PDB file of C-alpha atoms in Angstrom:
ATOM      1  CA  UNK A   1      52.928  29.730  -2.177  1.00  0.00           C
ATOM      2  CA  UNK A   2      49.414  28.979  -0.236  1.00  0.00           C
ATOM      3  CA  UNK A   3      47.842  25.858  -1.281  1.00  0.00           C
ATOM      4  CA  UNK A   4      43.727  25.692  -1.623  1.00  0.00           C
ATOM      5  CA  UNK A   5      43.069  22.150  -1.435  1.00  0.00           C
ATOM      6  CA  UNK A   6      43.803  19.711   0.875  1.00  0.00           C
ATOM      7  CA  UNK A   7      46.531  17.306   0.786  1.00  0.00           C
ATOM      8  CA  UNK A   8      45.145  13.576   0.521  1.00  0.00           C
ATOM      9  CA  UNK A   9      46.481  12.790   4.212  1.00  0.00           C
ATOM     10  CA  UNK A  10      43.750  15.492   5.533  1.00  0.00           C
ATOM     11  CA  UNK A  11      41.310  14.114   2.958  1.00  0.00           C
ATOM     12  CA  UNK A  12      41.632  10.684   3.996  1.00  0.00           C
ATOM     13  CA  UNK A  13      41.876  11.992   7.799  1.00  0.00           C
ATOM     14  CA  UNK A  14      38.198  13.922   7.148  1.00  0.00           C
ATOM     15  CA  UNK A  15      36.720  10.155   5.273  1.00  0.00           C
ATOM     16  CA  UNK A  16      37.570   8.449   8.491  1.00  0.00           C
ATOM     17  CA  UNK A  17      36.079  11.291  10.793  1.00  0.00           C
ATOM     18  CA  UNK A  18      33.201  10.855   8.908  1.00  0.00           C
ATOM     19  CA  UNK A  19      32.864   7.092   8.701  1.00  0.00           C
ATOM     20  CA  UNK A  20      33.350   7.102  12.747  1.00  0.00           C
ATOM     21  CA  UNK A  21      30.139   9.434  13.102  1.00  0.00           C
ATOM     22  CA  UNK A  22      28.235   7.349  10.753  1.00  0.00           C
ATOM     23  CA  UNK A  23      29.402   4.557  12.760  1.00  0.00           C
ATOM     24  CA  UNK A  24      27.722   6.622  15.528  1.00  0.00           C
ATOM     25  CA  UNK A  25      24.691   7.973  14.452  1.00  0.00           C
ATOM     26  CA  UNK A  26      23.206   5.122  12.487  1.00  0.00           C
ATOM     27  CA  UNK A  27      22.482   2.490  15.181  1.00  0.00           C
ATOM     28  CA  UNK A  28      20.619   5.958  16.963  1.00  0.00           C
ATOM     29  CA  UNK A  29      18.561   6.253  13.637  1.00  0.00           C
ATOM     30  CA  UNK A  30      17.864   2.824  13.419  1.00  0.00           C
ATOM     31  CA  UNK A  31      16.351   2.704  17.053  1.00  0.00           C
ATOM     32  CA  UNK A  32      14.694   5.533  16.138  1.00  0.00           C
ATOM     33  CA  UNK A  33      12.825   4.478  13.358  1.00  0.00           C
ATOM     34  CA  UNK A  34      11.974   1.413  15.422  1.00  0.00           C
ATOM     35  CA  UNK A  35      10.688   3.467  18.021  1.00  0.00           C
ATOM     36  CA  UNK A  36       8.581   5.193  15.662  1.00  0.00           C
ATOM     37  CA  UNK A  37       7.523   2.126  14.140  1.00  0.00           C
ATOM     38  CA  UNK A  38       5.899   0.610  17.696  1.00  0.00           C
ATOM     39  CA  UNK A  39       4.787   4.097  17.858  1.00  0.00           C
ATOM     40  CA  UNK A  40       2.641   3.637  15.209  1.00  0.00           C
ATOM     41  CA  UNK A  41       1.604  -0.194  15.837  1.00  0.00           C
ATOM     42  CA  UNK A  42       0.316   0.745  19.291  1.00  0.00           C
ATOM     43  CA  UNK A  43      -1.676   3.592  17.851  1.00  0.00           C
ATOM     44  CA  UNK A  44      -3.144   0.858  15.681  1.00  0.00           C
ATOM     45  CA  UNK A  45      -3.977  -1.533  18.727  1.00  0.00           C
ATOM     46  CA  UNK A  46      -5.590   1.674  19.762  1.00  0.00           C
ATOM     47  CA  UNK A  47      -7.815   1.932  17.043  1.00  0.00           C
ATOM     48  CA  UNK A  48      -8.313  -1.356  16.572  1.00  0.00           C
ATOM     49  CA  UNK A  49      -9.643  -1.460  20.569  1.00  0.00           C
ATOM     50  CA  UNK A  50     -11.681   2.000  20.595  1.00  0.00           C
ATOM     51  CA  UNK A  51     -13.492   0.362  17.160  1.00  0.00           C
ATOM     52  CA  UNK A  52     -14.082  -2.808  19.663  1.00  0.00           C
ATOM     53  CA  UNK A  53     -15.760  -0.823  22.193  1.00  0.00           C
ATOM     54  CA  UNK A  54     -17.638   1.563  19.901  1.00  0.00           C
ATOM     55  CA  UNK A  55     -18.931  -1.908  18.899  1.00  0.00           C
ATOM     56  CA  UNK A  56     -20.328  -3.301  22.187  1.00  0.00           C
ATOM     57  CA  UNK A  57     -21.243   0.328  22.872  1.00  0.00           C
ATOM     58  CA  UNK A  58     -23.763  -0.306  20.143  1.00  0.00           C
ATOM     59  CA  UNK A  59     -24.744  -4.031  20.390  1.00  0.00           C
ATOM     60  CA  UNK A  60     -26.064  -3.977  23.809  1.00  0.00           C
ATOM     61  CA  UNK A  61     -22.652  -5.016  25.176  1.00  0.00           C
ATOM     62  CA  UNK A  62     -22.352  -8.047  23.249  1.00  0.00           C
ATOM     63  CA  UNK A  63     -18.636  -8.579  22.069  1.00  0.00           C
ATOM     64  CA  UNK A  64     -17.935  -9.111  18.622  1.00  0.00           C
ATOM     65  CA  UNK A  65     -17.400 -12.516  17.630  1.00  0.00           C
ATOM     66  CA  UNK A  66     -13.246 -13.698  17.880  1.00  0.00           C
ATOM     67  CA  UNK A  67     -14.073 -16.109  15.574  1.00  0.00           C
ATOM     68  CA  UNK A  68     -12.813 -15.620  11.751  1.00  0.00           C
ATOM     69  CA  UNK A  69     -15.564 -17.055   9.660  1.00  0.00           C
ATOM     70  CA  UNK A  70     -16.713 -17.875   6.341  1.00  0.00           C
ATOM     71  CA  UNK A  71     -18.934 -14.838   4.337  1.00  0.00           C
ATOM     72  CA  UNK A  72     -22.450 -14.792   5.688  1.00  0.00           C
ATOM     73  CA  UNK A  73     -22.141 -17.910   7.854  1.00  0.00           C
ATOM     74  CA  UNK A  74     -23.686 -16.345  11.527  1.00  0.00           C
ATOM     75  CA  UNK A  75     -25.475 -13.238  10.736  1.00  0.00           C
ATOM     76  CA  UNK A  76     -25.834 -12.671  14.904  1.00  0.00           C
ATOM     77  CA  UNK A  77     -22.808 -12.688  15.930  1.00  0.00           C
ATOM     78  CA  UNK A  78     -20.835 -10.846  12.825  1.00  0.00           C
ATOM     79  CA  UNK A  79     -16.838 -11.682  12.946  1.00  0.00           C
ATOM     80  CA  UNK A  80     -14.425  -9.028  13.388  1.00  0.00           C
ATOM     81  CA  UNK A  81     -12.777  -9.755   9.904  1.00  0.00           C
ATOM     82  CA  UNK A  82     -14.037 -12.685   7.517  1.00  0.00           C
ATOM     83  CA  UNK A  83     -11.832 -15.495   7.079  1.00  0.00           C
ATOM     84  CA  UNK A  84      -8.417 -14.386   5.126  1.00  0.00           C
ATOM     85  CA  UNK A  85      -5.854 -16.863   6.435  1.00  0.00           C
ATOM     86  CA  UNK A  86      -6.469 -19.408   3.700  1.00  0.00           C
ATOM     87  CA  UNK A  87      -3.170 -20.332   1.780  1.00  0.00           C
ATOM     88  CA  UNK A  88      -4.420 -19.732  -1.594  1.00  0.00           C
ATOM     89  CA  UNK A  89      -6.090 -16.350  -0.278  1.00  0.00           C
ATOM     90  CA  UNK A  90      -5.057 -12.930  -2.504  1.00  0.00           C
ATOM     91  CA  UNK A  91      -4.382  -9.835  -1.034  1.00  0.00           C
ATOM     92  CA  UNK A  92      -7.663  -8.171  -2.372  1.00  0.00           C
ATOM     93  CA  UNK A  93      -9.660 -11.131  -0.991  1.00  0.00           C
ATOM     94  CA  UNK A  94      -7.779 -10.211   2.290  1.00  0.00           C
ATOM     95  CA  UNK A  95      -8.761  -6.975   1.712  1.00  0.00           C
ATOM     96  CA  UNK A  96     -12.277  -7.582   1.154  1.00  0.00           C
ATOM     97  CA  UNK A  97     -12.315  -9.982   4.363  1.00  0.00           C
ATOM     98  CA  UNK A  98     -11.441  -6.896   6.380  1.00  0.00           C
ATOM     99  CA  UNK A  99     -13.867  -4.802   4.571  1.00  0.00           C
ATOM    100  CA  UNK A 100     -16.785  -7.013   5.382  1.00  0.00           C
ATOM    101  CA  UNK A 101     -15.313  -7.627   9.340  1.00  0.00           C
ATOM    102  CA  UNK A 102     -18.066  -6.426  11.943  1.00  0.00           C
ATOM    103  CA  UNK A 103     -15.321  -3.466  12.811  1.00  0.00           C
ATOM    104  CA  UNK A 104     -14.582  -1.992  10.076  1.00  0.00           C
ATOM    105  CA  UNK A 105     -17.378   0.821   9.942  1.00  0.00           C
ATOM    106  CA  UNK A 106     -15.669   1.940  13.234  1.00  0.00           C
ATOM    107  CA  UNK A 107     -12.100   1.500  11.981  1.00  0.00           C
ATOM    108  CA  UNK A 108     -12.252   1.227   8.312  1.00  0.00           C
ATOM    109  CA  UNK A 109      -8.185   2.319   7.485  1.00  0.00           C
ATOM    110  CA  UNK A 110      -6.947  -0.818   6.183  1.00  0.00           C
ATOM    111  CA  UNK A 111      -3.336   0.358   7.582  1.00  0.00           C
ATOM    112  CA  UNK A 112      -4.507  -0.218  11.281  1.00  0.00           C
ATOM    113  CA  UNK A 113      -4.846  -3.507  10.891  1.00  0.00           C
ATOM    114  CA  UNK A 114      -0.856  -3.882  10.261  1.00  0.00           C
ATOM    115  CA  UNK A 115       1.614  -3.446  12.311  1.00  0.00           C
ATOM    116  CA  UNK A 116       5.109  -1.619  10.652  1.00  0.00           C
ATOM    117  CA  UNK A 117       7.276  -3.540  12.950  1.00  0.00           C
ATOM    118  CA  UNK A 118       6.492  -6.931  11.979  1.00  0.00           C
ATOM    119  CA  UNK A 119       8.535  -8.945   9.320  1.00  0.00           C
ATOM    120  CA  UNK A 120       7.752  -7.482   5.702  1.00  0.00           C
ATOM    121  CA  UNK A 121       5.893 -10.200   3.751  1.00  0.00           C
ATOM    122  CA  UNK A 122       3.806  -8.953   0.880  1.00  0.00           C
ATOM    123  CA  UNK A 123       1.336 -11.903   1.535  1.00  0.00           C
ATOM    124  CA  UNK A 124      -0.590 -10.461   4.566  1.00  0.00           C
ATOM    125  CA  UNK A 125      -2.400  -7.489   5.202  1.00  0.00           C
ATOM    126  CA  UNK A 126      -3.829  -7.871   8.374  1.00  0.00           C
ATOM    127  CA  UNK A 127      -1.211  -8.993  11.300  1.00  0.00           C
ATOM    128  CA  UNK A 128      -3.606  -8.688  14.539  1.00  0.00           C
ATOM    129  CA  UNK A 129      -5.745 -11.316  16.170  1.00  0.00           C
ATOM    130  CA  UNK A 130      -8.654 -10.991  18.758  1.00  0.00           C
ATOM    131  CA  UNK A 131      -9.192 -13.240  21.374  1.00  0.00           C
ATOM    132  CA  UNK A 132     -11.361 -16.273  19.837  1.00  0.00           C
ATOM    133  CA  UNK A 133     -13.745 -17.407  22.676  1.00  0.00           C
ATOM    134  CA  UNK A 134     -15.892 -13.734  22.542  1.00  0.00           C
ATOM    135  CA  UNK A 135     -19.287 -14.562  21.247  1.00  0.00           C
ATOM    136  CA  UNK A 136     -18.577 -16.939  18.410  1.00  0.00           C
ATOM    137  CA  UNK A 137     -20.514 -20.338  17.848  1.00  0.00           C
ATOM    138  CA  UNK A 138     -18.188 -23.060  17.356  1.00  0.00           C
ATOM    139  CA  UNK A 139     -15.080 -21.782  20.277  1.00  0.00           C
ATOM    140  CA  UNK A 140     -13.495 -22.090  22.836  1.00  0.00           C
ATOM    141  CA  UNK A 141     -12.443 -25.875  23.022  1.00  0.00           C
ATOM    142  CA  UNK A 142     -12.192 -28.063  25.958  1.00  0.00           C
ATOM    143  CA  UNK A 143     -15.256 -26.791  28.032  1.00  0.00           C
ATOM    144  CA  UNK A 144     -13.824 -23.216  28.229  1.00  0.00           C
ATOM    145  CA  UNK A 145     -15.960 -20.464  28.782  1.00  0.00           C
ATOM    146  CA  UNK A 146     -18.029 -18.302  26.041  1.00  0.00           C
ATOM    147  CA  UNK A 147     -18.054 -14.727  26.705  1.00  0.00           C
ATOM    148  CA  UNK A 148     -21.121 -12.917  24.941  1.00  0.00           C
ATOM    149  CA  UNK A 149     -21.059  -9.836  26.571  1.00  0.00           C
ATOM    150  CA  UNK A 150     -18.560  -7.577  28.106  1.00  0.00           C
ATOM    151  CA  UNK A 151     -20.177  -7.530  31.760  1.00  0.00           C
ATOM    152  CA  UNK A 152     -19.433 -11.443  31.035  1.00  0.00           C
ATOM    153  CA  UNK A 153     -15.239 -10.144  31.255  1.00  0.00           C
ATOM    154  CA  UNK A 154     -13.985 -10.693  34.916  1.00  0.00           C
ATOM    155  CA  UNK A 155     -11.013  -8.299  35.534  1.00  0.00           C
ATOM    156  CA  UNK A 156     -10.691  -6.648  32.662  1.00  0.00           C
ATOM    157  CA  UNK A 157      -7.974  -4.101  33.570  1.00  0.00           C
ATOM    158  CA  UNK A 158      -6.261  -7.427  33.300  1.00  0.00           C
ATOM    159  CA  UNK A 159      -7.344  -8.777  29.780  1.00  0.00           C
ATOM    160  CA  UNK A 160      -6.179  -8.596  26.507  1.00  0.00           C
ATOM    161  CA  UNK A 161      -7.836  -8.093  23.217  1.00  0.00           C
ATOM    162  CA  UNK A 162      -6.108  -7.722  20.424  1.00  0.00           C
ATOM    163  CA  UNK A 163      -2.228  -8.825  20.047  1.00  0.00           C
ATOM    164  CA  UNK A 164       0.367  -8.661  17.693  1.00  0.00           C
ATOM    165  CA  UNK A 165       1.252 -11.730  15.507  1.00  0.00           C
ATOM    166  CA  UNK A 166       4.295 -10.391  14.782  1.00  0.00           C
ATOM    167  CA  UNK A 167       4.175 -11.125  11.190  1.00  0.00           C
ATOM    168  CA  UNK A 168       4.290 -14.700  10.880  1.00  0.00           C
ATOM    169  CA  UNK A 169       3.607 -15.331   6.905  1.00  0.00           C
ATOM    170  CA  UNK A 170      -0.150 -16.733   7.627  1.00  0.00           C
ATOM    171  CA  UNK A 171       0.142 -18.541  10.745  1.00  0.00           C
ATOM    172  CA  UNK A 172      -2.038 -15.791  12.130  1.00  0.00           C
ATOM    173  CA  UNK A 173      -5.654 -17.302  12.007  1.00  0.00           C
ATOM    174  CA  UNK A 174      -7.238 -13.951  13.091  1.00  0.00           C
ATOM    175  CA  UNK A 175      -8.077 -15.794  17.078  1.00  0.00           C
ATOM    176  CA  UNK A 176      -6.419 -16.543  19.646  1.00  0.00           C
ATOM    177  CA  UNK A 177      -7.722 -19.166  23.259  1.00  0.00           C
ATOM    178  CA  UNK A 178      -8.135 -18.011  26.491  1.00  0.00           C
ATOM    179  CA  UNK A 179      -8.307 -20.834  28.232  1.00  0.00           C
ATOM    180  CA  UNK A 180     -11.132 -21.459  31.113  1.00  0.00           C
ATOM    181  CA  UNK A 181      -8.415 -21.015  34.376  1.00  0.00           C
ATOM    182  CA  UNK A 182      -7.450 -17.578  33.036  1.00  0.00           C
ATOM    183  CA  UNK A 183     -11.017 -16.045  34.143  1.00  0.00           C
ATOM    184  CA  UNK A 184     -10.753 -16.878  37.762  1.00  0.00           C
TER     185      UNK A 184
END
């Protein structure tokens, strides 16, 4: 007489196969993903630096201000994003503090200004900051120099704009120094 099933050694034998090549494949699709996520945060730096020079492009070369500040408080030298790092701050104030940012018109999807990769935390919307001494009125500290304008940027194949704050729940303050030494 010819069986049609299996017997519950070969059943248990085809589990294990299985479990063994999810063993094998998952770590794959979780690099993937990963991949795909950094994929996606670059493209974001991207935007975030075309919208920077599409600025200056159109400002007579003067650099946005690094500086997040209060709304309306220097009217010349517009901040990238308003101030949004304020503990009691809610996300649609955060959103609004993008909104209102000096680059916005030239990158206005609220997605590029967070990075997928970063720790998930629901409180922040925006996880990159832009260098902090570039045409602002109250930074750099410690007698470092004020860029205004990009001609002002020595090197600049070997300068940095935007980075990455990784996520850090609010620690992000939408700046970060270059000191003085680092222009020489």
């Amino acid at each position: 007489m010819k069986k049609n099933g299996f017997t519950l050694i070969e059943l248990l034998v085809e589990i294990a196969i299985i479990a063994v090549l999810m063993g094998i494949l998952m770590p794959a699709l979780r690099r993937a993903r990963e991949q795909g996520k950094r994929a996606v945060c670059l493209s974001h730096l991207r935007q975030l630096q075309m919208a920077w020079v599409m600025y200056c492009n159109e400002n007579d070369q003067k650099m946005v201000n690094g500086d997040t500040e209060e709304y309306g408080v220097d009217k010349k030298r517009p901040a990238w994003v308003k101030k949004d790092w304020a503990a009691n701050t809610s996300m649609e104030q955060k959103r609004i503090a993008i909104e209102t940012g000096a680059l916005f018109s030239y990158c206005s999807n609220i997605k590029s200004y967070h990075c997928p990769t970063g720790s998930i935390n629901q409180s922040e919307l925006r996880m990159y900051a832009i260098v902090d001494s570039m045409n602002c009125r109250g930074w750099p500290m410690d007698g470092a120099t004020m860029l205004k304008k990009t001609g002002d940027i020595k090197t600049p194949q070997e300068r940095m704009v935007f980075v990455d704050d990784g996520g850090t729940g609010g620690a992000c303050l939408g700046g970060w120094t270059v000191y003085s030494d680092q222009y020489k």
